[in-house]
mmCIF file of C-alpha atoms in Angstrom:
data_model
loop_
_atom_site.group_PDB
_atom_site.id
_atom_site.type_symbol
_atom_site.label_atom_id
_atom_site.label_comp_id
_atom_site.label_asym_id
_atom_site.label_seq_id
_atom_site.Cartn_x
_atom_site.Cartn_y
_atom_site.Cartn_z
ATOM 1 C CA UNK A 1 -11.189 -1.217 -3.875
ATOM 2 C CA UNK A 2 -9.299 1.322 -5.938
ATOM 3 C CA UNK A 3 -10.846 1.993 -9.341
ATOM 4 C CA UNK A 4 -10.148 4.421 -12.137
ATOM 5 C CA UNK A 5 -12.956 4.588 -14.687
ATOM 6 C CA UNK A 6 -12.332 6.487 -17.896
ATOM 7 C CA UNK A 7 -14.722 8.061 -20.372
ATOM 8 C CA UNK A 8 -15.651 6.356 -23.618
ATOM 9 C CA UNK A 9 -14.051 6.226 -27.020
ATOM 10 C CA UNK A 10 -13.858 9.376 -29.115
ATOM 11 C CA UNK A 11 -13.526 10.094 -32.826
ATOM 12 C CA UNK A 12 -12.181 13.525 -33.701
ATOM 13 C CA UNK A 13 -11.169 15.409 -36.825
ATOM 14 C CA UNK A 14 -7.674 16.823 -37.243
ATOM 15 C CA UNK A 15 -7.356 20.175 -35.510
ATOM 16 C CA UNK A 16 -10.065 19.436 -32.960
ATOM 17 C CA UNK A 17 -9.660 18.905 -29.197
ATOM 18 C CA UNK A 18 -10.488 15.978 -26.956
ATOM 19 C CA UNK A 19 -11.037 15.816 -23.217
ATOM 20 C CA UNK A 20 -10.773 12.456 -21.467
ATOM 21 C CA UNK A 21 -12.005 11.961 -17.921
ATOM 22 C CA UNK A 22 -10.799 9.557 -15.240
ATOM 23 C CA UNK A 23 -13.049 9.091 -12.206
ATOM 24 C CA UNK A 24 -11.315 7.704 -9.126
ATOM 25 C CA UNK A 25 -12.869 5.791 -6.269
ATOM 26 C CA UNK A 26 -11.775 3.651 -3.330
ATOM 27 C CA UNK A 27 -9.064 5.954 -2.005
ATOM 28 C CA UNK A 28 -8.433 9.526 -0.877
ATOM 29 C CA UNK A 29 -8.153 11.311 -4.215
ATOM 30 C CA UNK A 30 -6.015 14.197 -2.991
ATOM 31 C CA UNK A 31 -3.367 11.903 -1.484
ATOM 32 C CA UNK A 32 -2.033 10.802 -4.877
ATOM 33 C CA UNK A 33 -1.171 12.132 -8.301
ATOM 34 C CA UNK A 34 -2.565 11.058 -11.644
ATOM 35 C CA UNK A 35 -0.340 10.293 -14.588
ATOM 36 C CA UNK A 36 -1.510 10.046 -18.184
ATOM 37 C CA UNK A 37 0.058 7.550 -20.576
ATOM 38 C CA UNK A 38 -0.835 6.862 -24.189
ATOM 39 C CA UNK A 39 -0.193 4.002 -26.584
ATOM 40 C CA UNK A 40 -0.465 4.352 -30.339
ATOM 41 C CA UNK A 41 -1.632 1.249 -32.242
ATOM 42 C CA UNK A 42 1.070 -1.407 -32.144
ATOM 43 C CA UNK A 43 3.477 0.900 -30.325
ATOM 44 C CA UNK A 44 4.917 1.247 -26.842
ATOM 45 C CA UNK A 45 3.843 3.285 -23.856
ATOM 46 C CA UNK A 46 4.396 7.042 -23.877
ATOM 47 C CA UNK A 47 4.303 9.182 -20.724
ATOM 48 C CA UNK A 48 2.253 12.328 -21.277
ATOM 49 C CA UNK A 49 2.393 14.038 -17.936
ATOM 50 C CA UNK A 50 1.370 14.134 -14.300
ATOM 51 C CA UNK A 51 -0.877 16.192 -12.077
ATOM 52 C CA UNK A 52 -0.985 16.409 -8.316
ATOM 53 C CA UNK A 53 -4.532 15.934 -7.102
ATOM 54 C CA UNK A 54 -3.481 17.702 -3.911
ATOM 55 C CA UNK A 55 -2.490 21.086 -5.338
ATOM 56 C CA UNK A 56 -2.898 20.871 -9.115
ATOM 57 C CA UNK A 57 0.816 21.055 -9.896
ATOM 58 C CA UNK A 58 1.591 19.609 -13.317
ATOM 59 C CA UNK A 59 4.566 18.265 -15.237
ATOM 60 C CA UNK A 60 4.067 17.671 -18.945
ATOM 61 C CA UNK A 61 6.108 15.805 -21.529
ATOM 62 C CA UNK A 62 8.201 18.238 -23.514
ATOM 63 C CA UNK A 63 6.751 17.147 -26.860
ATOM 64 C CA UNK A 64 3.186 17.887 -25.714
ATOM 65 C CA UNK A 65 3.850 21.222 -23.998
ATOM 66 C CA UNK A 66 1.367 23.797 -25.262
ATOM 67 C CA UNK A 67 -1.133 21.223 -26.531
ATOM 68 C CA UNK A 68 -2.020 19.328 -23.354
ATOM 69 C CA UNK A 69 -3.738 20.434 -20.162
ATOM 70 C CA UNK A 70 -4.339 18.220 -17.149
ATOM 71 C CA UNK A 71 -6.805 19.213 -14.449
ATOM 72 C CA UNK A 72 -8.610 17.698 -11.502
ATOM 73 C CA UNK A 73 -11.981 18.221 -9.837
ATOM 74 C CA UNK A 74 -11.580 17.216 -6.212
ATOM 75 C CA UNK A 75 -15.321 17.523 -5.573
ATOM 76 C CA UNK A 76 -15.945 14.567 -7.888
ATOM 77 C CA UNK A 77 -12.535 12.838 -7.604
ATOM 78 C CA UNK A 78 -12.104 13.145 -11.352
ATOM 79 C CA UNK A 79 -9.022 13.912 -13.404
ATOM 80 C CA UNK A 80 -9.139 15.294 -16.928
ATOM 81 C CA UNK A 81 -6.706 15.365 -19.822
ATOM 82 C CA UNK A 82 -7.356 17.734 -22.717
ATOM 83 C CA UNK A 83 -5.327 17.506 -25.913
ATOM 84 C CA UNK A 84 -5.719 20.226 -28.540
ATOM 85 C CA UNK A 85 -4.832 20.611 -32.216
ATOM 86 C CA UNK A 86 -5.208 16.888 -32.748
ATOM 87 C CA UNK A 87 -3.222 15.167 -35.487
ATOM 88 C CA UNK A 88 -3.490 11.695 -36.933
ATOM 89 C CA UNK A 89 -0.496 10.564 -34.886
ATOM 90 C CA UNK A 90 -2.430 11.374 -31.705
ATOM 91 C CA UNK A 91 -4.575 8.318 -32.445
ATOM 92 C CA UNK A 92 -3.965 6.117 -29.425
ATOM 93 C CA UNK A 93 -5.372 4.504 -26.318
ATOM 94 C CA UNK A 94 -5.078 6.990 -23.471
ATOM 95 C CA UNK A 95 -4.660 5.702 -19.918
ATOM 96 C CA UNK A 96 -4.816 7.407 -16.555
ATOM 97 C CA UNK A 97 -2.948 5.867 -13.646
ATOM 98 C CA UNK A 98 -2.709 6.618 -9.961
ATOM 99 C CA UNK A 99 0.793 7.672 -9.022
ATOM 100 C CA UNK A 100 2.064 7.227 -5.515
ATOM 101 C CA UNK A 101 5.211 9.146 -6.292
ATOM 102 C CA UNK A 102 8.296 8.839 -8.446
ATOM 103 C CA UNK A 103 6.834 6.466 -10.994
ATOM 104 C CA UNK A 104 4.804 4.048 -8.952
ATOM 105 C CA UNK A 105 1.729 3.786 -11.218
ATOM 106 C CA UNK A 106 -0.095 1.247 -9.136
ATOM 107 C CA UNK A 107 -3.647 1.402 -10.512
ATOM 108 C CA UNK A 108 -4.665 2.077 -14.102
ATOM 109 C CA UNK A 109 -7.856 3.032 -15.867
ATOM 110 C CA UNK A 110 -9.255 0.805 -18.588
ATOM 111 C CA UNK A 111 -8.059 3.085 -21.361
ATOM 112 C CA UNK A 112 -9.862 5.393 -23.794
ATOM 113 C CA UNK A 113 -9.403 5.036 -27.545
ATOM 114 C CA UNK A 114 -9.099 8.373 -29.303
ATOM 115 C CA UNK A 115 -9.178 8.183 -33.092
ATOM 116 C CA UNK A 116 -8.182 11.201 -35.131
ATOM 117 C CA UNK A 117 -9.376 10.940 -38.701
ATOM 118 C CA UNK A 118 -10.773 13.192 -41.377
ATOM 119 C CA UNK B 1 15.912 13.721 -24.253
ATOM 120 C CA UNK B 2 16.374 10.942 -21.744
ATOM 121 C CA UNK B 3 16.003 7.375 -23.023
ATOM 122 C CA UNK B 4 15.675 3.925 -21.548
ATOM 123 C CA UNK B 5 16.846 1.063 -23.741
ATOM 124 C CA UNK B 6 15.379 -2.438 -23.671
ATOM 125 C CA UNK B 7 15.891 -5.438 -25.960
ATOM 126 C CA UNK B 8 12.934 -5.809 -28.354
ATOM 127 C CA UNK B 9 12.386 -9.451 -27.528
ATOM 128 C CA UNK B 10 13.336 -12.224 -25.138
ATOM 129 C CA UNK B 11 12.384 -15.849 -25.562
ATOM 130 C CA UNK B 12 12.558 -18.689 -23.020
ATOM 131 C CA UNK B 13 11.087 -22.128 -22.510
ATOM 132 C CA UNK B 14 8.591 -22.702 -19.690
ATOM 133 C CA UNK B 15 10.385 -23.099 -16.377
ATOM 134 C CA UNK B 16 13.481 -21.231 -17.506
ATOM 135 C CA UNK B 17 14.633 -17.889 -16.148
ATOM 136 C CA UNK B 18 13.880 -14.827 -18.231
ATOM 137 C CA UNK B 19 15.924 -11.674 -17.777
ATOM 138 C CA UNK B 20 14.923 -8.360 -19.307
ATOM 139 C CA UNK B 21 17.337 -5.455 -19.098
ATOM 140 C CA UNK B 22 16.817 -1.709 -19.139
ATOM 141 C CA UNK B 23 19.673 0.723 -19.494
ATOM 142 C CA UNK B 24 19.630 4.437 -18.794
ATOM 143 C CA UNK B 25 22.176 7.010 -17.710
ATOM 144 C CA UNK B 26 20.092 8.249 -14.773
ATOM 145 C CA UNK B 27 19.346 4.832 -13.297
ATOM 146 C CA UNK B 28 22.141 5.101 -10.708
ATOM 147 C CA UNK B 29 20.132 7.971 -9.178
ATOM 148 C CA UNK B 30 16.555 7.116 -10.140
ATOM 149 C CA UNK B 31 14.378 4.124 -9.373
ATOM 150 C CA UNK B 32 13.272 1.733 -12.087
ATOM 151 C CA UNK B 33 9.730 0.418 -12.321
ATOM 152 C CA UNK B 34 8.504 -2.511 -14.409
ATOM 153 C CA UNK B 35 5.103 -2.901 -16.031
ATOM 154 C CA UNK B 36 3.590 -5.978 -17.642
ATOM 155 C CA UNK B 37 1.089 -5.507 -20.457
ATOM 156 C CA UNK B 38 -0.826 -8.392 -21.928
ATOM 157 C CA UNK B 39 -2.522 -8.034 -25.269
ATOM 158 C CA UNK B 40 -5.501 -5.688 -25.162
ATOM 159 C CA UNK B 41 -5.111 -4.925 -21.465
ATOM 160 C CA UNK B 42 -3.912 -2.034 -19.347
ATOM 161 C CA UNK B 43 -0.395 -2.276 -17.930
ATOM 162 C CA UNK B 44 0.155 -3.822 -14.507
ATOM 163 C CA UNK B 45 2.913 -2.820 -12.087
ATOM 164 C CA UNK B 46 5.095 -5.852 -11.297
ATOM 165 C CA UNK B 47 8.180 -4.233 -9.702
ATOM 166 C CA UNK B 48 8.570 -0.816 -8.086
ATOM 167 C CA UNK B 49 11.575 1.052 -6.695
ATOM 168 C CA UNK B 50 14.031 -1.282 -8.449
ATOM 169 C CA UNK B 51 13.253 -4.444 -6.526
ATOM 170 C CA UNK B 52 9.977 -4.290 -4.568
ATOM 171 C CA UNK B 53 7.071 -6.497 -5.532
ATOM 172 C CA UNK B 54 3.477 -5.270 -5.149
ATOM 173 C CA UNK B 55 1.046 -7.494 -3.340
ATOM 174 C CA UNK B 56 -0.493 -10.075 -5.622
ATOM 175 C CA UNK B 57 2.512 -10.316 -7.934
ATOM 176 C CA UNK B 58 4.007 -13.835 -7.941
ATOM 177 C CA UNK B 59 7.341 -14.322 -6.184
ATOM 178 C CA UNK B 60 8.944 -15.463 -9.436
ATOM 179 C CA UNK B 61 9.095 -11.791 -10.438
ATOM 180 C CA UNK B 62 12.097 -9.929 -9.065
ATOM 181 C CA UNK B 63 14.037 -6.814 -9.904
ATOM 182 C CA UNK B 64 17.513 -5.454 -9.414
ATOM 183 C CA UNK B 65 19.507 -2.438 -10.433
ATOM 184 C CA UNK B 66 23.237 -1.842 -10.692
ATOM 185 C CA UNK B 67 24.845 1.204 -12.207
ATOM 186 C CA UNK B 68 23.088 2.213 -15.394
ATOM 187 C CA UNK B 69 21.182 -1.059 -15.808
ATOM 188 C CA UNK B 70 18.020 -2.378 -14.215
ATOM 189 C CA UNK B 71 16.961 -5.992 -14.666
ATOM 190 C CA UNK B 72 13.618 -7.738 -14.392
ATOM 191 C CA UNK B 73 13.999 -11.443 -13.672
ATOM 192 C CA UNK B 74 11.240 -14.011 -14.001
ATOM 193 C CA UNK B 75 12.417 -17.204 -12.344
ATOM 194 C CA UNK B 76 10.630 -20.230 -13.742
ATOM 195 C CA UNK B 77 8.702 -18.350 -16.396
ATOM 196 C CA UNK B 78 5.179 -19.566 -17.092
ATOM 197 C CA UNK B 79 3.195 -19.464 -20.313
ATOM 198 C CA UNK B 80 0.912 -16.883 -18.682
ATOM 199 C CA UNK B 81 3.897 -14.545 -18.294
ATOM 200 C CA UNK B 82 3.959 -13.959 -22.054
ATOM 201 C CA UNK B 83 3.484 -10.235 -22.413
ATOM 202 C CA UNK B 84 5.174 -6.964 -23.223
ATOM 203 C CA UNK B 85 7.305 -5.587 -20.407
ATOM 204 C CA UNK B 86 8.188 -1.934 -20.024
ATOM 205 C CA UNK B 87 10.687 -0.316 -17.721
ATOM 206 C CA UNK B 88 9.929 3.188 -16.503
ATOM 207 C CA UNK B 89 11.864 5.875 -14.721
ATOM 208 C CA UNK B 90 12.128 9.643 -14.491
ATOM 209 C CA UNK B 91 14.645 12.195 -15.641
ATOM 210 C CA UNK B 92 16.228 14.949 -13.566
ATOM 211 C CA UNK B 93 13.163 17.194 -14.002
ATOM 212 C CA UNK B 94 10.751 14.491 -12.906
ATOM 213 C CA UNK B 95 9.458 13.789 -16.390
ATOM 214 C CA UNK B 96 8.607 10.173 -16.972
ATOM 215 C CA UNK B 97 10.066 7.946 -19.636
ATOM 216 C CA UNK B 98 9.244 4.405 -20.683
ATOM 217 C CA UNK B 99 11.613 2.020 -22.338
ATOM 218 C CA UNK B 100 10.658 0.781 -25.778
ATOM 219 C CA UNK B 101 9.260 -2.442 -24.380
ATOM 220 C CA UNK B 102 10.346 -6.080 -24.535
ATOM 221 C CA UNK B 103 8.150 -8.828 -25.904
ATOM 222 C CA UNK B 104 8.569 -11.929 -23.757
ATOM 223 C CA UNK B 105 7.779 -15.218 -25.464
ATOM 224 C CA UNK B 106 7.467 -18.350 -23.343
ATOM 225 C CA UNK B 107 7.269 -21.500 -25.459
#
């Protein structure tokens, strides 16, 4: 069965970086993309970006350009999302999701809480 | 930037039909997707490509799209359908966008 298992909760200080992992299993990793979505406390879903696990192509949300980097390691079927220069408003649950194409996010990770606080 | 607009809340009685709308200028050319999120849980895909239902999603969930509006319909809503619902689509550059979300109350 398809599973996406994310790394554990993180607490970071403003200005620091965080790297969240998303390990995939139960399907051919390189046949799909991975999207990252975050949700601030009490708020809606926010699309952060997408990476092709096939060739590493990326497409990032305009507001995060320059601060976010998405990568994959095909040898371990793991996707990573790194966010730099953290601010308090980056406090959120971060989700990875398998993307079949065009917006079909059919399987989601369990979410990773990132708290940014001094 | 591209936006999708949803009503903040919809309320129905059990057994009634709930309709949640999503408007966006690019919807005539782009598919709409619908995600259900229950409290404290990850979102779940309930409709893809405007009107297709993933396996395991009850038949009472359906979707449609006409012009700049997509609609999620829950026919005979159940108490367990109470959740936040988000529409999702992409802009002309392939960047994703979620609607603001609609809180469905069934009581």
